[in-house]
PDB file of C-alpha atoms in Angstrom:
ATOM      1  CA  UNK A   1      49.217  98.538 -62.854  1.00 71.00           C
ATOM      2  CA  UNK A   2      46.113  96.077 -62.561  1.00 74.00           C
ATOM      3  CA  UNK A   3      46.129  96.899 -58.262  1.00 77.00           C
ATOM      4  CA  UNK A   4      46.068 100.365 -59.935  1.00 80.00           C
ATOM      5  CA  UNK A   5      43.275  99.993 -61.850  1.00 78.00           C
ATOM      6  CA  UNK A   6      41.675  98.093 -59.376  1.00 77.00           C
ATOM      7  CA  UNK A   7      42.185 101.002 -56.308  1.00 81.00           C
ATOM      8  CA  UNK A   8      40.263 103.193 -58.840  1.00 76.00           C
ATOM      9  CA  UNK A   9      37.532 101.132 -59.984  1.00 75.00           C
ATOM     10  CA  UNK A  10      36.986 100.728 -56.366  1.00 75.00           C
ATOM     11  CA  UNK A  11      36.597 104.331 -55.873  1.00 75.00           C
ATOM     12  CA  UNK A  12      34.155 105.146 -57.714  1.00 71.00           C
ATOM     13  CA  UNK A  13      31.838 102.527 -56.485  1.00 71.00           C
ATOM     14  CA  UNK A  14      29.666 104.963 -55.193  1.00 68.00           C
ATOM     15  CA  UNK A  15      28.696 106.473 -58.458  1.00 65.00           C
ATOM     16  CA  UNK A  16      28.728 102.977 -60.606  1.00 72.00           C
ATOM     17  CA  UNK A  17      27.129 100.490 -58.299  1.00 73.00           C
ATOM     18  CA  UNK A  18      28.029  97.309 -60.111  1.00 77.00           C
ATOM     19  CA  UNK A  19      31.135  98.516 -60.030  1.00 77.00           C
ATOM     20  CA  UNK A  20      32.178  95.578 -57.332  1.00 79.00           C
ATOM     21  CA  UNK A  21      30.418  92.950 -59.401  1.00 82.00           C
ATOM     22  CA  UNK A  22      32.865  93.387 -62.280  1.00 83.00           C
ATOM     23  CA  UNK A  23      35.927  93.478 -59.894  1.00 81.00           C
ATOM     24  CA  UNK A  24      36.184  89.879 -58.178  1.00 81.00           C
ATOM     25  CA  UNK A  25      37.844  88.453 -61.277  1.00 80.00           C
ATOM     26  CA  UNK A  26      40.497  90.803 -61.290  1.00 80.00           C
ATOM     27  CA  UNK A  27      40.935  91.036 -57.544  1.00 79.00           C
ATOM     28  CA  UNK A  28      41.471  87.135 -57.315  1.00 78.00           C
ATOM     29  CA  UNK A  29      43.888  87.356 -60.334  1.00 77.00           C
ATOM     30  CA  UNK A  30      46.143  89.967 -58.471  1.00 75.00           C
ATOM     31  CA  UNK A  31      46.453  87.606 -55.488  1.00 72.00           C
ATOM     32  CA  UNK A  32      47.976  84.711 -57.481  1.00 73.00           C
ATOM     33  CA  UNK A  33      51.764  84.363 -57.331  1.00 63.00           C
ATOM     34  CA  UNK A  34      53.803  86.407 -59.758  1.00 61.00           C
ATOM     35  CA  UNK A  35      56.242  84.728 -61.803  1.00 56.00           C
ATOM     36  CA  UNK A  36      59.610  86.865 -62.505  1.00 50.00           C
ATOM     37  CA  UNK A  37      58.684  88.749 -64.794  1.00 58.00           C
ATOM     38  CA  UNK A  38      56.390  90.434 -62.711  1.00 63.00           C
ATOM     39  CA  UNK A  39      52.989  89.750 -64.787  1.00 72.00           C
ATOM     40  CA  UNK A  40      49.608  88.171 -64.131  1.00 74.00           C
ATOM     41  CA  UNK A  41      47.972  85.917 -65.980  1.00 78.00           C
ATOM     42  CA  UNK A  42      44.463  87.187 -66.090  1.00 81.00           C
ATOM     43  CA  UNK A  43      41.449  84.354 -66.365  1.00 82.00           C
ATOM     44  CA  UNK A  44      39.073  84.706 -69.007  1.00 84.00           C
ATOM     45  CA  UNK A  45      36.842  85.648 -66.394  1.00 82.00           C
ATOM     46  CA  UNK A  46      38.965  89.203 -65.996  1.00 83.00           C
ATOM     47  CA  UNK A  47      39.405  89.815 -69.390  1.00 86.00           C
ATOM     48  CA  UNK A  48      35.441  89.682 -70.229  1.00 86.00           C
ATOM     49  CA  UNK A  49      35.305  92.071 -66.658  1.00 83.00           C
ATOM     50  CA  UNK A  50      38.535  94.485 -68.690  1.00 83.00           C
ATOM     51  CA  UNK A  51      35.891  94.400 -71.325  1.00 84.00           C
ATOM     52  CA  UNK A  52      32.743  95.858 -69.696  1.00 83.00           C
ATOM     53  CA  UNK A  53      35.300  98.250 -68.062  1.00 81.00           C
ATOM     54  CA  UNK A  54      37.055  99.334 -71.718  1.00 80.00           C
ATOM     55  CA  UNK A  55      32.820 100.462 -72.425  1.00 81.00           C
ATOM     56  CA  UNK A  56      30.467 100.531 -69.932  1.00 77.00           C
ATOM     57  CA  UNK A  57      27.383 101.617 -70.402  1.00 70.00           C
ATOM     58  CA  UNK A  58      26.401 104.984 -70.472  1.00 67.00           C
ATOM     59  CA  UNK A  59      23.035 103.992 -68.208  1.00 64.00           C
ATOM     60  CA  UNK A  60      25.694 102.684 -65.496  1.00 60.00           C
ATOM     61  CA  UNK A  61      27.641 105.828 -65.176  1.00 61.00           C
ATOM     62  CA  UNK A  62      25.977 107.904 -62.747  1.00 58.00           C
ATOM     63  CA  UNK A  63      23.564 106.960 -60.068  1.00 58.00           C
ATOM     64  CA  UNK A  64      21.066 108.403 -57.700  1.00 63.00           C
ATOM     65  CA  UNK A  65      21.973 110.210 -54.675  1.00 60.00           C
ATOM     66  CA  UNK A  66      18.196 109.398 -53.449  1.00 60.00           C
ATOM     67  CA  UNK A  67      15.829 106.311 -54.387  1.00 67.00           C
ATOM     68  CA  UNK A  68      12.106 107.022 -54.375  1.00 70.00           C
ATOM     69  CA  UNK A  69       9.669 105.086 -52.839  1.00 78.00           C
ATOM     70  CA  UNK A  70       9.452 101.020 -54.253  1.00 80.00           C
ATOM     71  CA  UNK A  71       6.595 101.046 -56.383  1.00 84.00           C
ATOM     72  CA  UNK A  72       5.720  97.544 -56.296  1.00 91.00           C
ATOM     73  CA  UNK A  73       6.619  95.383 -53.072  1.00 93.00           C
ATOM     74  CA  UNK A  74       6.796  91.084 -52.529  1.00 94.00           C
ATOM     75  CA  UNK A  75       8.180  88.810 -50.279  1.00 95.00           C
ATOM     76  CA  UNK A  76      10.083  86.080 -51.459  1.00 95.00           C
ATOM     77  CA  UNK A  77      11.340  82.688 -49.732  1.00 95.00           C
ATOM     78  CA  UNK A  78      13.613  79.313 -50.734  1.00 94.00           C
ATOM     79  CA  UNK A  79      13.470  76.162 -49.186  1.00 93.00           C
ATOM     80  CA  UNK A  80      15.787  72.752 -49.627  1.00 92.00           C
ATOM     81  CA  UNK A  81      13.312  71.531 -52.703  1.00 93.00           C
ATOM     82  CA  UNK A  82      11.783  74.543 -54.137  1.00 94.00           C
ATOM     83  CA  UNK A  83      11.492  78.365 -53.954  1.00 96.00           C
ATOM     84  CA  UNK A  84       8.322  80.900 -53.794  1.00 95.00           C
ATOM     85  CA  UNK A  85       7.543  84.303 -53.717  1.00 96.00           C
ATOM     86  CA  UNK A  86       4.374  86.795 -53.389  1.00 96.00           C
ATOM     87  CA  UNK A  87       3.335  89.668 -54.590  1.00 96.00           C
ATOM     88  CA  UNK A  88      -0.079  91.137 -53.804  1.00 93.00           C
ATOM     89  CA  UNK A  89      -1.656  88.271 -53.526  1.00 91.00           C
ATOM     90  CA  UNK A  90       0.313  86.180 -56.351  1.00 94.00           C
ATOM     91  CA  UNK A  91       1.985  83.707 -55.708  1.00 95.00           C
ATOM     92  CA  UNK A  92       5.311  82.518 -58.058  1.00 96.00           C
ATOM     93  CA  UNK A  93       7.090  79.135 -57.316  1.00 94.00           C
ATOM     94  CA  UNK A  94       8.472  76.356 -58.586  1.00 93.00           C
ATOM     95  CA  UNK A  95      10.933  73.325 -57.391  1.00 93.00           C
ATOM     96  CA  UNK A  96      14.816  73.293 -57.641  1.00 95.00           C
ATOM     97  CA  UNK A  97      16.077  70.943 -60.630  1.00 92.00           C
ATOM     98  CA  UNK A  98      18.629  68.208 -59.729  1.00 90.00           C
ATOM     99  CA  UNK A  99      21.573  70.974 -60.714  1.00 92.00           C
ATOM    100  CA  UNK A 100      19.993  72.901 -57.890  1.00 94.00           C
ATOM    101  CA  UNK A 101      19.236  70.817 -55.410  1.00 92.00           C
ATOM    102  CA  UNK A 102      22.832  70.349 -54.584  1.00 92.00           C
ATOM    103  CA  UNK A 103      22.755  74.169 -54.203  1.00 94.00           C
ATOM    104  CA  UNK A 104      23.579  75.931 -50.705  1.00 94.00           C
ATOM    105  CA  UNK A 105      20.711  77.418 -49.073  1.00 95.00           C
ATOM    106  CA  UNK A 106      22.302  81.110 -50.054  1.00 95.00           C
ATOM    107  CA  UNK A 107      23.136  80.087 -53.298  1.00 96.00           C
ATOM    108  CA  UNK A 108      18.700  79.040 -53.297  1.00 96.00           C
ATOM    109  CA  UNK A 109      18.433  82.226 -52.148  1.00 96.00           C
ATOM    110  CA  UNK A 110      19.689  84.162 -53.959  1.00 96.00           C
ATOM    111  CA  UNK A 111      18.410  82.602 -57.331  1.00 96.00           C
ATOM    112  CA  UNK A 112      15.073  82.859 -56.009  1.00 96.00           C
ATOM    113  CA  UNK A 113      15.207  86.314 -56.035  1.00 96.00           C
ATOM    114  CA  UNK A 114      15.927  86.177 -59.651  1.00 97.00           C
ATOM    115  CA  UNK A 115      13.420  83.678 -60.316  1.00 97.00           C
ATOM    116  CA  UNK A 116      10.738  85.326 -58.632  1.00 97.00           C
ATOM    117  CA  UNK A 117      11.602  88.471 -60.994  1.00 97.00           C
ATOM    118  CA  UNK A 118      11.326  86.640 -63.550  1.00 96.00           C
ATOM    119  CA  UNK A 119       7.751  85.158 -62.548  1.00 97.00           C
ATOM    120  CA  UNK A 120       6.462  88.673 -62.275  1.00 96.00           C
ATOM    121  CA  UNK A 121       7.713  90.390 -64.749  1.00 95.00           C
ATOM    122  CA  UNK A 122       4.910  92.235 -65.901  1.00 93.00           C
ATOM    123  CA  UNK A 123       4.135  94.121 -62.550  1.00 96.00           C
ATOM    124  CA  UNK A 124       8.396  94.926 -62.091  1.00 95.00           C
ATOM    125  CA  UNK A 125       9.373  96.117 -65.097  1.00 94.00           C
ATOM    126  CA  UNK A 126      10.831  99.486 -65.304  1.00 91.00           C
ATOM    127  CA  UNK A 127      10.285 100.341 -61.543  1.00 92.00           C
ATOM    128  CA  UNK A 128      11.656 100.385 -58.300  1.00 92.00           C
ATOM    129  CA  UNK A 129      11.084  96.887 -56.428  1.00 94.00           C
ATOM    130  CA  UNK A 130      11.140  96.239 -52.692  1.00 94.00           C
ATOM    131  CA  UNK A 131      11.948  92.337 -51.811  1.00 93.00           C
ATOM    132  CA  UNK A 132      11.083  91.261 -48.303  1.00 93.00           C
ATOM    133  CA  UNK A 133      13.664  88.488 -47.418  1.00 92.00           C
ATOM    134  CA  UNK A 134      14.561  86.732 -44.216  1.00 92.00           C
ATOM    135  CA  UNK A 135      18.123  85.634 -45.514  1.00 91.00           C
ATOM    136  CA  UNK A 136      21.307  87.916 -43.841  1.00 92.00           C
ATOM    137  CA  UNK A 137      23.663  86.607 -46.631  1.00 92.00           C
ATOM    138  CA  UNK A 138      21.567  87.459 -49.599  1.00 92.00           C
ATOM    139  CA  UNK A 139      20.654  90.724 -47.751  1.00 91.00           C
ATOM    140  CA  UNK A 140      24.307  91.676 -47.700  1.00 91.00           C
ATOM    141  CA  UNK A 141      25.070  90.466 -51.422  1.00 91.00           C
ATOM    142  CA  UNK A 142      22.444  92.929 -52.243  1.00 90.00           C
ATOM    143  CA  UNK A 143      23.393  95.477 -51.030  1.00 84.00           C
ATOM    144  CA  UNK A 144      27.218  95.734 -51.711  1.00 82.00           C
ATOM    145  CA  UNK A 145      26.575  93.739 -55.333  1.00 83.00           C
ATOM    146  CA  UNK A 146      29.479  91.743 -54.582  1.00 83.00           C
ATOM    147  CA  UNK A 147      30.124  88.377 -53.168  1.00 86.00           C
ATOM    148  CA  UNK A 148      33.121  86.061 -52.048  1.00 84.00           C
ATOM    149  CA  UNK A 149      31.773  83.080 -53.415  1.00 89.00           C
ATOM    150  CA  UNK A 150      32.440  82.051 -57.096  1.00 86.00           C
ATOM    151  CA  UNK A 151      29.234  80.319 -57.149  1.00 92.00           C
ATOM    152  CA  UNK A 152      26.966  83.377 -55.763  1.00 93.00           C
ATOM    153  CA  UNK A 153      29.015  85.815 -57.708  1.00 90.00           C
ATOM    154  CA  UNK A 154      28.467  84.575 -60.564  1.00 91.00           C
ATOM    155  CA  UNK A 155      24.363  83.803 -59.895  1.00 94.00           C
ATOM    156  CA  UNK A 156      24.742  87.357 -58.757  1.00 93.00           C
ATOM    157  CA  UNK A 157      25.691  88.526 -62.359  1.00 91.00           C
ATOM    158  CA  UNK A 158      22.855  86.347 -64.166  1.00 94.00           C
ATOM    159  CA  UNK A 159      20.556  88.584 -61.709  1.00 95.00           C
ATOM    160  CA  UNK A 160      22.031  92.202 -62.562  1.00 91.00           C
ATOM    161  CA  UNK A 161      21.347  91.278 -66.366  1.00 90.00           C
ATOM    162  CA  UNK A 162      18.324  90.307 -65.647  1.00 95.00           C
ATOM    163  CA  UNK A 163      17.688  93.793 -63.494  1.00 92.00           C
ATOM    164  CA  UNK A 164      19.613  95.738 -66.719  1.00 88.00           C
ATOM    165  CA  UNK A 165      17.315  94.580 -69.641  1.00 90.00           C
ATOM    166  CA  UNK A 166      14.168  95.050 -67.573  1.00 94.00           C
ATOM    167  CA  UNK A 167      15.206  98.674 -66.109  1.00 89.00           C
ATOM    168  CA  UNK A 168      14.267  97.127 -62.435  1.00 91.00           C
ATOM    169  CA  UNK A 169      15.832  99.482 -59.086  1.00 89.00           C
ATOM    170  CA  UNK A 170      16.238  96.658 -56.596  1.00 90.00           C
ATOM    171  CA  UNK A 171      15.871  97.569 -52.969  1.00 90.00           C
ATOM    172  CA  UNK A 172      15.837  94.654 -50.121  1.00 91.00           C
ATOM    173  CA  UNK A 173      14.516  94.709 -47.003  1.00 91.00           C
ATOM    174  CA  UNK A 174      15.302  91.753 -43.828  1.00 90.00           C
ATOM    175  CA  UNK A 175      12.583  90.540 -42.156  1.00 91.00           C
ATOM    176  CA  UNK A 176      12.282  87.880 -39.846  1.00 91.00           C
ATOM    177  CA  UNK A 177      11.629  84.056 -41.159  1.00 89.00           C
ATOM    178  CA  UNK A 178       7.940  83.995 -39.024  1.00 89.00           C
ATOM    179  CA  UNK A 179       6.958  87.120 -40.883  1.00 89.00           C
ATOM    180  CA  UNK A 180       8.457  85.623 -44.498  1.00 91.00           C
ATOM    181  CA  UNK A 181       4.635  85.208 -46.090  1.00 91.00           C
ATOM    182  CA  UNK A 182       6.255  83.962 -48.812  1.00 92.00           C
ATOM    183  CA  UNK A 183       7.415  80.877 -46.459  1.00 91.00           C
ATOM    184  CA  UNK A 184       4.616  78.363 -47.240  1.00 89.00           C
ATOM    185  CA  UNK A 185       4.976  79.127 -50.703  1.00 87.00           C
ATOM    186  CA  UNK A 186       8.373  77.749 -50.741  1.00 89.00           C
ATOM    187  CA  UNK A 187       7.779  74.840 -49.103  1.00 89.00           C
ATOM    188  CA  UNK A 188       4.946  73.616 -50.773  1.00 81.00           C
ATOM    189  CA  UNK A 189       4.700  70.038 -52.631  1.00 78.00           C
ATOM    190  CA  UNK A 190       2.826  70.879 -55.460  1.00 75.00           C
ATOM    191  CA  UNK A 191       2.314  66.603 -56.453  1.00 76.00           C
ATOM    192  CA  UNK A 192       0.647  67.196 -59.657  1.00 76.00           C
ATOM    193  CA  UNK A 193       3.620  69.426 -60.820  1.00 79.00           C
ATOM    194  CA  UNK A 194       4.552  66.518 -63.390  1.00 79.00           C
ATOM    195  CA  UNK A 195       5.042  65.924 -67.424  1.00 84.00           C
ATOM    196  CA  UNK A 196       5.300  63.132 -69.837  1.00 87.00           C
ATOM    197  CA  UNK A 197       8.219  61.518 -71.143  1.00 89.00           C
ATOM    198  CA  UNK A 198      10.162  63.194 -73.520  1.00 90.00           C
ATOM    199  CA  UNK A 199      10.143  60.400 -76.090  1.00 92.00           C
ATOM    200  CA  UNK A 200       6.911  60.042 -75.449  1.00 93.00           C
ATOM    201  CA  UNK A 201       5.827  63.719 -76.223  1.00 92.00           C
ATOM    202  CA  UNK A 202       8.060  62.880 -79.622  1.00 92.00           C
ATOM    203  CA  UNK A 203       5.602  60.628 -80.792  1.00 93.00           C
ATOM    204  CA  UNK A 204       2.405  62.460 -79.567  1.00 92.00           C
ATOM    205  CA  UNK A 205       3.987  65.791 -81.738  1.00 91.00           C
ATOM    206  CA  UNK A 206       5.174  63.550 -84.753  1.00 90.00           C
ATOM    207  CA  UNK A 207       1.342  62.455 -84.827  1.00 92.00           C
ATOM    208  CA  UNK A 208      -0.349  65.256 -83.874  1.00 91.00           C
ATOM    209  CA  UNK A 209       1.507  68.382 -83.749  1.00 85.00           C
ATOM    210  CA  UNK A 210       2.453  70.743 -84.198  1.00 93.00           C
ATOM    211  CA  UNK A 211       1.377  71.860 -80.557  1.00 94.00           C
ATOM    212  CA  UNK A 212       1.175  75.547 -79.642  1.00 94.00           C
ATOM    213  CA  UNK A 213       1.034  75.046 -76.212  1.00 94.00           C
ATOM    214  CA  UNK A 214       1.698  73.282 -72.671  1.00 94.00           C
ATOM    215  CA  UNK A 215      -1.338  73.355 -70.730  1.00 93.00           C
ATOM    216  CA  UNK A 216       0.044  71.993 -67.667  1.00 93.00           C
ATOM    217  CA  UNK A 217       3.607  72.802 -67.171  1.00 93.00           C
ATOM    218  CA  UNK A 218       6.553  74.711 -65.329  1.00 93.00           C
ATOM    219  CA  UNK A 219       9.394  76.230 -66.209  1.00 93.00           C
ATOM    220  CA  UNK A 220      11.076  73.158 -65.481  1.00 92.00           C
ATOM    221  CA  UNK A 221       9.124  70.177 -66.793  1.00 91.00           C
ATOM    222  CA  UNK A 222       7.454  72.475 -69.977  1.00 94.00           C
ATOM    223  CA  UNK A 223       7.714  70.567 -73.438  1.00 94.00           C
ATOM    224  CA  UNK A 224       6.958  73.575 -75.576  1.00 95.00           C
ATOM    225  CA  UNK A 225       8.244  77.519 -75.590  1.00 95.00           C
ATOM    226  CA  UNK A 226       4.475  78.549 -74.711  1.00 95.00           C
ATOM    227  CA  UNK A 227       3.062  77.104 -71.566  1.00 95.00           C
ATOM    228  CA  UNK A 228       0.843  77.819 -69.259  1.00 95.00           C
ATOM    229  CA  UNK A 229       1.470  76.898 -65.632  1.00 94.00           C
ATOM    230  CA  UNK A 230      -0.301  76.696 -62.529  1.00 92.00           C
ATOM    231  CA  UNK A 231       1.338  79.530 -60.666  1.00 94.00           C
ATOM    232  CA  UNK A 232       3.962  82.584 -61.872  1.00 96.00           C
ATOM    233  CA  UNK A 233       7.214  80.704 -62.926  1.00 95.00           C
ATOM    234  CA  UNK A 234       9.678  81.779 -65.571  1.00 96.00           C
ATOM    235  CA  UNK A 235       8.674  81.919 -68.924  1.00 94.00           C
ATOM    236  CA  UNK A 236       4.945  81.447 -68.329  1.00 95.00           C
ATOM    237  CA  UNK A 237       2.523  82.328 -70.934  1.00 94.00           C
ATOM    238  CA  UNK A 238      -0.433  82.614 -68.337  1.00 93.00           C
ATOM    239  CA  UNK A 239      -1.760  81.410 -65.073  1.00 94.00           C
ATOM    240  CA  UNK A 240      -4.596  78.406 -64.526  1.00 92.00           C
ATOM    241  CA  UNK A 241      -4.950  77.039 -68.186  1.00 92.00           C
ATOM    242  CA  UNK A 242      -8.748  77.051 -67.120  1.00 90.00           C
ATOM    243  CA  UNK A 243      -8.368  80.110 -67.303  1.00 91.00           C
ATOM    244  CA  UNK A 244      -6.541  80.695 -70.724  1.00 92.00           C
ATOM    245  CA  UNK A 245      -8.276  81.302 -74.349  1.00 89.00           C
ATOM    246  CA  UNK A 246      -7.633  77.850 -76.199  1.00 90.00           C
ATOM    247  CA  UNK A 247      -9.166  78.428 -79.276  1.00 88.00           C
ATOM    248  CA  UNK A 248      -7.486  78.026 -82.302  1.00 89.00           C
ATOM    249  CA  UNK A 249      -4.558  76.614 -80.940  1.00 91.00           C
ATOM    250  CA  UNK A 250      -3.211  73.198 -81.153  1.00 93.00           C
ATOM    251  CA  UNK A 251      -2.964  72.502 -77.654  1.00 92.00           C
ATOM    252  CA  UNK A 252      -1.365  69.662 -75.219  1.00 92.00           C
ATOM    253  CA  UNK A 253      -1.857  68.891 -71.987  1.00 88.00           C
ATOM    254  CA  UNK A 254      -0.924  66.462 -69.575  1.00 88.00           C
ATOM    255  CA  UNK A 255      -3.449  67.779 -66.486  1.00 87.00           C
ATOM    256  CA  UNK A 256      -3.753  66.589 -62.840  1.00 85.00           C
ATOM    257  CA  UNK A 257      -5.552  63.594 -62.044  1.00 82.00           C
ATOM    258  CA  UNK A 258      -7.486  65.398 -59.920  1.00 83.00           C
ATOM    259  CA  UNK A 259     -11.217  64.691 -61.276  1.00 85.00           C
ATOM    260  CA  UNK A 260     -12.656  67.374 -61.132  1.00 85.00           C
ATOM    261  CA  UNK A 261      -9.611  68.936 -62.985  1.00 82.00           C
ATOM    262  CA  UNK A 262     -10.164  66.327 -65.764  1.00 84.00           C
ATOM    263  CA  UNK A 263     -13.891  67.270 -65.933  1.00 83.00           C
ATOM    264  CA  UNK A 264     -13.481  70.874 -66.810  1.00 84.00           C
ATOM    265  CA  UNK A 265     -10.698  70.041 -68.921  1.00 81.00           C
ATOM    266  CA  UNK A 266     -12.861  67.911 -71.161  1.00 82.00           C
ATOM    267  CA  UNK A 267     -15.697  71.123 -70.580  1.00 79.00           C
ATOM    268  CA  UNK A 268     -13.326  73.185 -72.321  1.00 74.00           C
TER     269      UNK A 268
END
């Protein structure tokens, strides 16, 4: 009965494109042995996948027998230490934590991608996106939504939410690695891209905070919900704190040493 379900689920793929994406669970659960009574013991993984089947979402019930034209276009890149991505002239990246860096390349990827969503937001929201990338793996998980790996399925999944809450149509396009402008954004050492010590940030918000804001941060290294970072990451409140209204806010910062840096910090 589940290879039943299964052969239909996978027939319809056409008109429910994640259709695939909430099929691996069960698909790995049919191939285990079967004890005599004849039944499979389904992972939790299947029976949260039975659960999006038992109500799916009326949005994912239909889809379009043509795609217009991407509205907004970027290319986007990953690299052993960090990731990047551009769009019109804006550049998103960020390094890979130590979780990460252990990563595959495909598995980088293919969480760029997400990331770099996530960095530009504002411009792909509710329209059809066009991603330039130079990876043949992430090119192909794309475009069937589906994936043999357990560890790029499931980062696969974390990136359909994130296309689902923000109404984003995600098209890909290959191109080759020398035309990849996003390239040198993703390999980029960005040495001021630094923080304090947690403990020590403790003490400095004991004594002085509340703070409103990170003046100097990334999505990795940020002490506070609000931050402002020095290019698009995720969960950036704004771009160049230089840049940024401070007034009336309790602010923190731990800037680059560069000095001229320091000198229009004190300015502001």
């Amino acid at each position: 009965e589940l290879a039943k379900l299964c052969g239909f689920a996978q027939s319809i793929k056409l008109a429910l494109l994640p259709a695939q994406l909430f099929l691996r669970n069960l698909y790995d659960d049919i191939v285990q042995p079967v004890g005599l009574s004849g039944r499979v013991r389904l992972s939790r993984g299947s029976l949260r996948d039975l659960d999006w089947w038992a109500d799916i979402p009326v949005q994912h019930c239909s889809a379009a027998i043509h795609v217009g034209p991407a509205a907004v276009e970027f290319s986007v890149d990953a690299s052993r230490h960090s990731w990047g991505a551009v769009l019109n002239g804006h550049t998103a990246r960020g390094f890979w934590s130590e979780e990460e860096l252990g990563q595959h390349i495909n598995w980088k990827e293919l969480r760029a991608v997400r990331y770099a969503l996530d960095s530009f937001l504002p411009w792909v929201s509710q329209r059809v996106v066009l991603i330039r990338e130079d990876n043949t793996t992430t090119q192909a998980i794309l475009g069937r939504y589906s994936s043999r790996s357990a560890t790029l399925h499931a980062e696969l999944k974390l990136l359909w939410e994130l296309l689902q809450l923000h109404s984003i149509t995600l098209q890909v396009e290959r191109v080759a690695s020398a035309d990849n402008i996003a390239d040198a954004a993703s390999r980029l050492i960005d040495r001021d891209d630094y923080s304090l010590d947690p403990g020590v940030f403790a003490m400095l918000e004991e004594r002085y905070g509340p703070h409103d804001v990170d003046l100097f941060a990334s999505h990795l290294n940020a002490h506070l919900p609000c931050f402002f970072s020095r290019f698009y990451c995720p969960g950036s409140s704004g771009v160049d704190a230089l840049l940024q209204p401070w007034q009336g806010l309790n602010a923190y910062g731990c800037p680059p040493t560069d000095p001229q840096v320091l000198l229009a910090v004190v300015q502001k």
